[in-house]
Short mmCIF file of C-alpha atoms in Angstrom, two decimals:
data_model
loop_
_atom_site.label_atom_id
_atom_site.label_comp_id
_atom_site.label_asym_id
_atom_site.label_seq_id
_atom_site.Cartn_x
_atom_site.Cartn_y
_atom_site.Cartn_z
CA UNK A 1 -56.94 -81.44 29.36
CA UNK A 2 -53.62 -80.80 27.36
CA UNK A 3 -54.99 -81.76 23.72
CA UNK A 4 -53.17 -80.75 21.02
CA UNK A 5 -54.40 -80.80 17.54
CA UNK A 6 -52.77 -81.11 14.11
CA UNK A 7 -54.23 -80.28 10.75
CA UNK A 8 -54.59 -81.35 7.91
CA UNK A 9 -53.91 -85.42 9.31
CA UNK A 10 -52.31 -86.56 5.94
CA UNK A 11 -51.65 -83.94 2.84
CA UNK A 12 -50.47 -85.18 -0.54
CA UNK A 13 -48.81 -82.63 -3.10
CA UNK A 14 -46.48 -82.05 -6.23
CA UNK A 15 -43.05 -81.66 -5.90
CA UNK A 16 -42.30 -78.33 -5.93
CA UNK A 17 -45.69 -77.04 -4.13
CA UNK A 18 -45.45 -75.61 -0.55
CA UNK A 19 -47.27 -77.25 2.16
CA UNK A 20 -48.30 -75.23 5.71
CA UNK A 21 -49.37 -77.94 8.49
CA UNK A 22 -50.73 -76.00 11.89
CA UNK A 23 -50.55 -77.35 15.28
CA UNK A 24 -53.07 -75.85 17.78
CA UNK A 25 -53.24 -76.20 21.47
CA UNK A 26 -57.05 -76.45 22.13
CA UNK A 27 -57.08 -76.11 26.41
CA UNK A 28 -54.39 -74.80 27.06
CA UNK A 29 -51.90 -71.91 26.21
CA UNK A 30 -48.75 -72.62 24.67
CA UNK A 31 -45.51 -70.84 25.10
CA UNK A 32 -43.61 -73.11 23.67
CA UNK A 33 -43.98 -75.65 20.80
CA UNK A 34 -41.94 -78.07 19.18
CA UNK A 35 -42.09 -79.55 15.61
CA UNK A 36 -40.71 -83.15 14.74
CA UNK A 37 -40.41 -85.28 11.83
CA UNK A 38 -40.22 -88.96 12.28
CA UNK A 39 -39.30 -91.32 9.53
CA UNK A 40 -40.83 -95.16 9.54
CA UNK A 41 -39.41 -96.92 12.65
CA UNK A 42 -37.27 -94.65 13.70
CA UNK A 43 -37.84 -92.54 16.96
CA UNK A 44 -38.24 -88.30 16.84
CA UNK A 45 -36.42 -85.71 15.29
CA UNK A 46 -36.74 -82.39 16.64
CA UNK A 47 -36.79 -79.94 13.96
CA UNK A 48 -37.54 -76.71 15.87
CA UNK A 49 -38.42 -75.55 19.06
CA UNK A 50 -40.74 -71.81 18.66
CA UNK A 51 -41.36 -69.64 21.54
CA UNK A 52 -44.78 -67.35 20.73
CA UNK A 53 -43.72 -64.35 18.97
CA UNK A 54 -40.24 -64.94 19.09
CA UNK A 55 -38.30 -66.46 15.62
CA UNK A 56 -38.10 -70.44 16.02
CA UNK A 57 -34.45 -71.75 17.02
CA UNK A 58 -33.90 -74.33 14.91
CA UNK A 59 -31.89 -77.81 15.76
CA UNK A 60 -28.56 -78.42 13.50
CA UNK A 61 -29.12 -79.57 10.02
CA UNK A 62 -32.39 -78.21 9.67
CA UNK A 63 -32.81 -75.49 6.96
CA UNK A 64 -35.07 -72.62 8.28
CA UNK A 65 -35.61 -71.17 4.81
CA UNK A 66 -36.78 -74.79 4.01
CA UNK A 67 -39.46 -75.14 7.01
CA UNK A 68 -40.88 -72.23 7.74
CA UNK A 69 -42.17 -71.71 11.10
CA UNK A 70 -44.26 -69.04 12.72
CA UNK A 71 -46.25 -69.18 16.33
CA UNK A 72 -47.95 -65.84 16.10
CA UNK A 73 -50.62 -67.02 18.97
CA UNK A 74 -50.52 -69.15 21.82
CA UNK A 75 -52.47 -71.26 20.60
CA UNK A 76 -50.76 -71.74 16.99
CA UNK A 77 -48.10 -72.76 15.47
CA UNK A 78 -47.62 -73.33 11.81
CA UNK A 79 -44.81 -75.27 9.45
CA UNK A 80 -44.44 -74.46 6.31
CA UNK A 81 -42.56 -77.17 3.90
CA UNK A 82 -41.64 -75.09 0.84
CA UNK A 83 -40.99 -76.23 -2.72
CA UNK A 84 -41.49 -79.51 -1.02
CA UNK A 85 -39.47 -82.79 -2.51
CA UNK A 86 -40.13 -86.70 -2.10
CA UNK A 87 -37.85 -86.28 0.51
CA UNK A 88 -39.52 -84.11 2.65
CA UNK A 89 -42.16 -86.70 2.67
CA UNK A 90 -42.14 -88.00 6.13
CA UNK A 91 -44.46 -87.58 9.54
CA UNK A 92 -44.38 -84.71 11.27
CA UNK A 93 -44.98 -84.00 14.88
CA UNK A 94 -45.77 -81.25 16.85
CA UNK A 95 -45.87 -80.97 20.42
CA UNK A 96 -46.43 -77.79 23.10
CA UNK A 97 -46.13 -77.56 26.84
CA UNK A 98 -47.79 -74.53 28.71
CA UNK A 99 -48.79 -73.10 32.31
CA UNK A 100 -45.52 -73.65 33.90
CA UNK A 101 -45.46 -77.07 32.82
CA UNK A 102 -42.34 -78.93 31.14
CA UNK A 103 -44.45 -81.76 29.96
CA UNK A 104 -44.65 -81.78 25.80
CA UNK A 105 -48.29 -82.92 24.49
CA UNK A 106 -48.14 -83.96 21.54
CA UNK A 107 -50.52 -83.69 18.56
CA UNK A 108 -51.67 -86.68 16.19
CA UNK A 109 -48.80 -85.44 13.87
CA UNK A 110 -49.16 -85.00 9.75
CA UNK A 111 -48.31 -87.41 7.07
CA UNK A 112 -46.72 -85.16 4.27
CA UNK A 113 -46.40 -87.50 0.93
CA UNK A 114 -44.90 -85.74 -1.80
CA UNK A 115 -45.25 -86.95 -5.67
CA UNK B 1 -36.10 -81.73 22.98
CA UNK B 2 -33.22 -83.95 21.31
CA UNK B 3 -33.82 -87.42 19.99
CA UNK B 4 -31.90 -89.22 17.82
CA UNK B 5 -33.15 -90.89 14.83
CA UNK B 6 -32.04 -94.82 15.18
CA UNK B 7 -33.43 -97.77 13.94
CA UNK B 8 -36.39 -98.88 17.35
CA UNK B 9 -35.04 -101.91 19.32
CA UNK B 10 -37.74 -104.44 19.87
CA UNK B 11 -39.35 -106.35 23.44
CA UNK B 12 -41.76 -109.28 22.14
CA UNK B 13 -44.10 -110.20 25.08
CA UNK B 14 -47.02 -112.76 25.84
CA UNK B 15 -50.00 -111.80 25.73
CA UNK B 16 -51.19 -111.84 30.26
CA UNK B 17 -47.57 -111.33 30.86
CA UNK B 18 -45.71 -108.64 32.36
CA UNK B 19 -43.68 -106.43 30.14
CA UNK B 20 -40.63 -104.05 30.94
CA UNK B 21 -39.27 -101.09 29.07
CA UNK B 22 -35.96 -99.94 29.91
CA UNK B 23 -34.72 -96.30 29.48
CA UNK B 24 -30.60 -94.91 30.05
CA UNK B 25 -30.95 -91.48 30.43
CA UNK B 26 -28.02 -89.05 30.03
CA UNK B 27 -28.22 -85.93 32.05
CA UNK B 28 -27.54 -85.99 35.81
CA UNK B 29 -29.21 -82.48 36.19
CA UNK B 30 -32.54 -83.96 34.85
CA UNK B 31 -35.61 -84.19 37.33
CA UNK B 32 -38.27 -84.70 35.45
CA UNK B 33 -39.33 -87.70 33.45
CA UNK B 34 -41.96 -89.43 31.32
CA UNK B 35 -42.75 -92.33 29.52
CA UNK B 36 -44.55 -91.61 26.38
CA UNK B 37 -46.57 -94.58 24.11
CA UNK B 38 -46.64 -94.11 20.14
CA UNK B 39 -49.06 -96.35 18.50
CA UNK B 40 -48.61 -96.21 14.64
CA UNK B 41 -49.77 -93.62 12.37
CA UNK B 42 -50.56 -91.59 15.75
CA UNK B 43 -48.72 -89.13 17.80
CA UNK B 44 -47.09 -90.19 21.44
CA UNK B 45 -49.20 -89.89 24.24
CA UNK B 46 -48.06 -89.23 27.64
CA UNK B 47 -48.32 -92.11 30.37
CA UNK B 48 -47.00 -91.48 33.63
CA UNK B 49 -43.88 -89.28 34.92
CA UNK B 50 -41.97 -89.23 37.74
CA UNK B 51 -39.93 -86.54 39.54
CA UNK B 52 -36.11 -87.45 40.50
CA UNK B 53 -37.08 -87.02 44.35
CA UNK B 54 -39.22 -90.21 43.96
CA UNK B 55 -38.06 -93.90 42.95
CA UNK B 56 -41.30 -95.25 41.96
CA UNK B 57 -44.58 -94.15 41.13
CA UNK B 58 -48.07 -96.39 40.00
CA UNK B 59 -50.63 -95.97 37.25
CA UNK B 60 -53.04 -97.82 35.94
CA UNK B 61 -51.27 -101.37 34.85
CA UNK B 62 -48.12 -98.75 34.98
CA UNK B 63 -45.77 -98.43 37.22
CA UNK B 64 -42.41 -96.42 36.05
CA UNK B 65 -38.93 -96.82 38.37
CA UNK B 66 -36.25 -94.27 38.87
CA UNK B 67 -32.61 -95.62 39.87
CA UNK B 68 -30.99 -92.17 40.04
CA UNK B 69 -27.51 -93.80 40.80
CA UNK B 70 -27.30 -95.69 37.66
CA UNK B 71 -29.08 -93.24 35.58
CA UNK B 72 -31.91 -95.78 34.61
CA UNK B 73 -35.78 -95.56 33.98
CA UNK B 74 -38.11 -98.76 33.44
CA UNK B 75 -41.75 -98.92 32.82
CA UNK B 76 -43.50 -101.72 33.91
CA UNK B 77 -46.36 -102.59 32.28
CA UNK B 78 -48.73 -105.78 34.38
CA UNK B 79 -50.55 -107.93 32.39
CA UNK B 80 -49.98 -106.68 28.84
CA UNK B 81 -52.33 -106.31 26.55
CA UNK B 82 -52.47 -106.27 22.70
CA UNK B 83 -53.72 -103.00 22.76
CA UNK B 84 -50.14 -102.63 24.41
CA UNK B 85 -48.47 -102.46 21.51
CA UNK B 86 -46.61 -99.30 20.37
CA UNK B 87 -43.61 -97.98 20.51
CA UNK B 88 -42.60 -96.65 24.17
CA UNK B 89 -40.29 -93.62 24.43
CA UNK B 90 -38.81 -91.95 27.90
CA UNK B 91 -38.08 -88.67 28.14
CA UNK B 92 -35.46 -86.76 30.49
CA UNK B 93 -35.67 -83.26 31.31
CA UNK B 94 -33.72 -80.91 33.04
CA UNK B 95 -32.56 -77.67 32.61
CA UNK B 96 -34.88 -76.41 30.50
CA UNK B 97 -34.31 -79.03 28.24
CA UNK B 98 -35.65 -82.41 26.81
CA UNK B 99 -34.18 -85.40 25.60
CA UNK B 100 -36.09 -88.47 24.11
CA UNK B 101 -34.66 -91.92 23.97
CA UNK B 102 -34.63 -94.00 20.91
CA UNK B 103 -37.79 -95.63 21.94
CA UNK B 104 -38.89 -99.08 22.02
CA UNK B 105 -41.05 -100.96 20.13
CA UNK B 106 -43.49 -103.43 22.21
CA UNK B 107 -44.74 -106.34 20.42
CA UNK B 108 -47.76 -108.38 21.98
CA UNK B 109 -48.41 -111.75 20.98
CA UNK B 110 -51.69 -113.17 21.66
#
Protein backbone atom coordinates (compact mmCIF):
# COMPACT_ATOMS: atom_id res chain seq x y z
CA UNK A 1 0.00 0.00 0.00
CA UNK A 2 0.98 3.81 -0.08
CA UNK A 3 2.73 3.82 -3.69
CA UNK A 4 3.22 6.84 -5.20
CA UNK A 5 4.13 7.27 -8.76
CA UNK A 6 6.01 9.92 -10.75
CA UNK A 7 6.02 10.45 -14.47
CA UNK A 8 7.86 10.93 -16.87
CA UNK A 9 11.24 9.28 -14.65
CA UNK A 10 13.83 11.53 -16.48
CA UNK A 11 12.70 14.41 -19.19
CA UNK A 12 15.28 16.30 -21.23
CA UNK A 13 14.29 19.74 -22.96
CA UNK A 14 15.46 23.18 -24.50
CA UNK A 15 15.89 26.00 -22.52
CA UNK A 16 13.10 27.95 -22.72
CA UNK A 17 10.43 24.94 -23.16
CA UNK A 18 7.98 24.20 -20.27
CA UNK A 19 8.06 20.94 -18.64
CA UNK A 20 4.75 19.41 -16.52
CA UNK A 21 5.96 16.30 -14.28
CA UNK A 22 2.69 14.54 -12.44
CA UNK A 23 2.80 12.73 -9.27
CA UNK A 24 -0.07 10.22 -8.70
CA UNK A 25 -1.06 8.40 -5.63
CA UNK A 26 -2.06 4.92 -6.98
CA UNK A 27 -3.84 3.24 -3.45
CA UNK A 28 -4.53 5.68 -1.74
CA UNK A 29 -6.19 9.22 -1.67
CA UNK A 30 -4.19 12.16 -1.23
CA UNK A 31 -5.09 15.33 0.49
CA UNK A 32 -2.05 16.58 0.65
CA UNK A 33 1.12 16.47 -1.54
CA UNK A 34 4.40 17.85 -1.44
CA UNK A 35 6.91 18.63 -4.28
CA UNK A 36 10.82 18.69 -3.70
CA UNK A 37 13.81 19.31 -5.64
CA UNK A 38 17.03 17.81 -4.54
CA UNK A 39 20.34 18.77 -5.99
CA UNK A 40 23.40 16.00 -6.12
CA UNK A 41 24.30 15.16 -2.47
CA UNK A 42 22.45 17.37 -0.87
CA UNK A 43 19.28 16.37 1.22
CA UNK A 44 15.40 17.79 0.21
CA UNK A 45 14.07 20.95 -0.60
CA UNK A 46 10.53 21.44 -0.19
CA UNK A 47 9.23 23.49 -2.88
CA UNK A 48 5.46 23.37 -2.21
CA UNK A 49 3.10 21.77 -0.16
CA UNK A 50 -0.76 21.54 -2.32
CA UNK A 51 -3.86 20.68 -0.58
CA UNK A 52 -6.55 19.15 -3.40
CA UNK A 53 -8.38 21.94 -4.84
CA UNK A 54 -6.97 24.49 -2.86
CA UNK A 55 -3.90 26.92 -4.53
CA UNK A 56 -0.39 25.34 -3.42
CA UNK A 57 1.41 27.38 -0.49
CA UNK A 58 4.60 27.69 -1.55
CA UNK A 59 7.99 27.59 0.78
CA UNK A 60 10.19 31.02 0.69
CA UNK A 61 12.26 31.55 -2.33
CA UNK A 62 10.28 29.57 -4.53
CA UNK A 63 8.64 31.44 -7.48
CA UNK A 64 5.01 30.18 -8.02
CA UNK A 65 4.74 31.77 -11.46
CA UNK A 66 7.98 29.71 -12.13
CA UNK A 67 6.56 26.12 -10.91
CA UNK A 68 3.31 25.82 -11.52
CA UNK A 69 1.35 23.57 -9.44
CA UNK A 70 -2.16 22.24 -9.59
CA UNK A 71 -3.79 19.05 -7.55
CA UNK A 72 -7.17 19.08 -9.17
CA UNK A 73 -7.80 15.24 -7.93
CA UNK A 74 -6.82 13.28 -5.12
CA UNK A 75 -5.01 11.35 -6.79
CA UNK A 76 -2.90 14.07 -8.87
CA UNK A 77 -0.76 16.48 -8.62
CA UNK A 78 1.13 18.17 -11.36
CA UNK A 79 4.43 20.68 -11.58
CA UNK A 80 4.87 22.62 -14.17
CA UNK A 81 8.64 24.09 -14.78
CA UNK A 82 8.04 26.95 -17.23
CA UNK A 83 10.45 28.51 -19.70
CA UNK A 84 12.71 26.09 -17.98
CA UNK A 85 16.71 27.06 -17.64
CA UNK A 86 19.92 24.79 -16.98
CA UNK A 87 19.25 25.73 -13.69
CA UNK A 88 16.13 24.34 -13.11
CA UNK A 89 17.75 21.14 -14.00
CA UNK A 90 17.76 19.19 -10.86
CA UNK A 91 15.60 16.05 -9.25
CA UNK A 92 12.44 16.52 -8.23
CA UNK A 93 10.41 14.81 -5.62
CA UNK A 94 7.05 14.43 -4.83
CA UNK A 95 5.55 12.97 -1.92
CA UNK A 96 1.62 12.65 -0.49
CA UNK A 97 0.22 11.43 2.77
CA UNK A 98 -3.59 10.49 2.98
CA UNK A 99 -6.38 8.73 5.27
CA UNK A 100 -5.57 10.53 8.37
CA UNK A 101 -2.08 9.67 8.07
CA UNK A 102 0.99 12.18 8.57
CA UNK A 103 3.38 9.83 6.97
CA UNK A 104 4.77 11.39 3.37
CA UNK A 105 5.28 8.52 0.59
CA UNK A 106 7.26 9.46 -1.64
CA UNK A 107 7.41 8.87 -5.42
CA UNK A 108 10.62 7.73 -7.50
CA UNK A 109 11.04 11.54 -8.20
CA UNK A 110 11.95 13.14 -11.92
CA UNK A 111 15.27 14.00 -13.34
CA UNK A 112 14.61 17.36 -15.26
CA UNK A 113 17.95 18.09 -17.51
CA UNK A 114 17.69 21.15 -19.33
CA UNK A 115 20.01 22.00 -22.57
CA UNK B 1 7.95 19.58 5.37
CA UNK B 2 11.28 21.75 5.81
CA UNK B 3 14.70 20.43 4.97
CA UNK B 4 17.57 22.20 4.43
CA UNK B 5 19.77 21.76 1.56
CA UNK B 6 23.49 20.96 3.08
CA UNK B 7 26.20 19.17 1.82
CA UNK B 8 25.26 14.88 3.36
CA UNK B 9 27.68 13.95 6.23
CA UNK B 10 29.06 10.51 5.73
CA UNK B 11 29.14 6.95 8.23
CA UNK B 12 31.59 4.36 6.39
CA UNK B 13 30.80 0.85 7.83
CA UNK B 14 32.07 -2.86 7.40
CA UNK B 15 30.46 -4.87 5.62
CA UNK B 16 28.64 -7.76 8.83
CA UNK B 17 28.93 -4.85 11.10
CA UNK B 18 26.48 -2.88 12.87
CA UNK B 19 25.78 0.58 11.66
CA UNK B 20 24.17 3.69 13.51
CA UNK B 21 22.49 6.75 12.12
CA UNK B 22 22.05 9.57 14.33
CA UNK B 23 19.23 12.20 14.00
CA UNK B 24 18.88 15.88 16.36
CA UNK B 25 15.56 16.80 15.92
CA UNK B 26 14.28 20.33 16.68
CA UNK B 27 10.72 20.56 17.75
CA UNK B 28 9.67 19.51 21.27
CA UNK B 29 5.94 19.39 20.15
CA UNK B 30 6.85 16.64 17.56
CA UNK B 31 5.40 13.00 18.12
CA UNK B 32 5.79 11.41 15.25
CA UNK B 33 8.91 10.19 13.53
CA UNK B 34 10.49 8.25 10.68
CA UNK B 35 13.52 7.20 9.25
CA UNK B 36 13.47 7.33 5.56
CA UNK B 37 16.38 5.44 3.11
CA UNK B 38 17.30 7.24 -0.35
CA UNK B 39 19.24 5.06 -2.59
CA UNK B 40 20.55 7.09 -5.63
CA UNK B 41 18.68 8.12 -8.57
CA UNK B 42 15.48 6.87 -6.48
CA UNK B 43 13.06 8.49 -4.22
CA UNK B 44 13.19 7.88 -0.14
CA UNK B 45 11.42 5.10 1.09
CA UNK B 46 9.96 4.88 4.42
CA UNK B 47 11.56 2.38 7.07
CA UNK B 48 10.23 2.35 10.38
CA UNK B 49 8.63 5.23 12.71
CA UNK B 50 8.12 5.63 16.04
CA UNK B 51 5.62 7.62 18.15
CA UNK B 52 7.13 9.98 21.07
CA UNK B 53 5.17 7.74 23.75
CA UNK B 54 7.62 4.90 22.86
CA UNK B 55 11.59 4.80 23.23
CA UNK B 56 12.29 2.02 20.96
CA UNK B 57 10.71 0.13 18.39
CA UNK B 58 12.20 -3.14 16.03
CA UNK B 59 12.08 -3.91 12.32
CA UNK B 60 13.56 -6.07 10.31
CA UNK B 61 17.60 -5.58 10.89
CA UNK B 62 16.03 -2.02 12.17
CA UNK B 63 15.60 -0.91 15.21
CA UNK B 64 15.07 3.13 15.61
CA UNK B 65 15.56 4.84 19.41
CA UNK B 66 13.80 7.83 20.78
CA UNK B 67 15.63 9.85 23.71
CA UNK B 68 12.89 12.48 24.10
CA UNK B 69 15.02 14.35 26.80
CA UNK B 70 17.86 15.09 24.59
CA UNK B 71 15.88 15.47 21.51
CA UNK B 72 17.76 12.55 19.67
CA UNK B 73 16.76 9.75 17.12
CA UNK B 74 19.21 6.79 16.01
CA UNK B 75 18.60 4.01 13.65
CA UNK B 76 20.30 1.02 14.13
CA UNK B 77 20.88 -0.98 11.45
CA UNK B 78 22.42 -5.06 12.54
CA UNK B 79 24.56 -6.57 10.29
CA UNK B 80 24.79 -4.13 7.38
CA UNK B 81 24.61 -4.94 4.19
CA UNK B 82 25.85 -3.43 0.86
CA UNK B 83 22.56 -3.17 -0.27
CA UNK B 84 22.60 -0.79 2.89
CA UNK B 85 23.88 1.85 1.27
CA UNK B 86 21.91 5.10 0.74
CA UNK B 87 21.46 8.02 2.17
CA UNK B 88 19.28 7.84 5.55
CA UNK B 89 17.07 10.83 6.44
CA UNK B 90 14.77 11.25 9.84
CA UNK B 91 11.92 13.05 9.86
CA UNK B 92 10.09 14.96 12.86
CA UNK B 93 6.60 15.84 12.86
CA UNK B 94 4.40 17.64 14.91
CA UNK B 95 1.93 20.06 14.60
CA UNK B 96 0.90 19.55 11.43
CA UNK B 97 4.19 19.91 10.25
CA UNK B 98 7.37 18.07 8.93
CA UNK B 99 10.87 18.59 9.17
CA UNK B 100 13.64 16.43 7.46
CA UNK B 101 17.18 16.29 8.65
CA UNK B 102 20.11 16.77 6.44
CA UNK B 103 20.39 13.11 5.97
CA UNK B 104 23.19 10.80 6.05
CA UNK B 105 24.95 9.08 3.66
CA UNK B 106 25.83 5.24 4.58
CA UNK B 107 28.74 3.81 2.92
CA UNK B 108 29.24 -0.12 3.03
CA UNK B 109 32.46 -1.57 2.42
CA UNK B 110 32.64 -5.09 1.56
Amino acid sequence: GAVVSQHPSWVICKSGTSVKIECRSLDFQATTMFWYRQFPKQSLMLMATSNEGSKATYEQGVEKDKFLINHASLTLSTLTVTSAHPEDSSFYICSATGGGSDTQYFGPGTRLTVL
Amino acid sequence: GESVGLHLPTLSVQEGDNSIINCAYSNSASDYFIWYKQESGKGPQFIIDIRSNMDKRQGQRVTVLLNKTVKHLSLQIAATQPGDSAVYFCAEIGGFKTIFGAGTRLFVKA
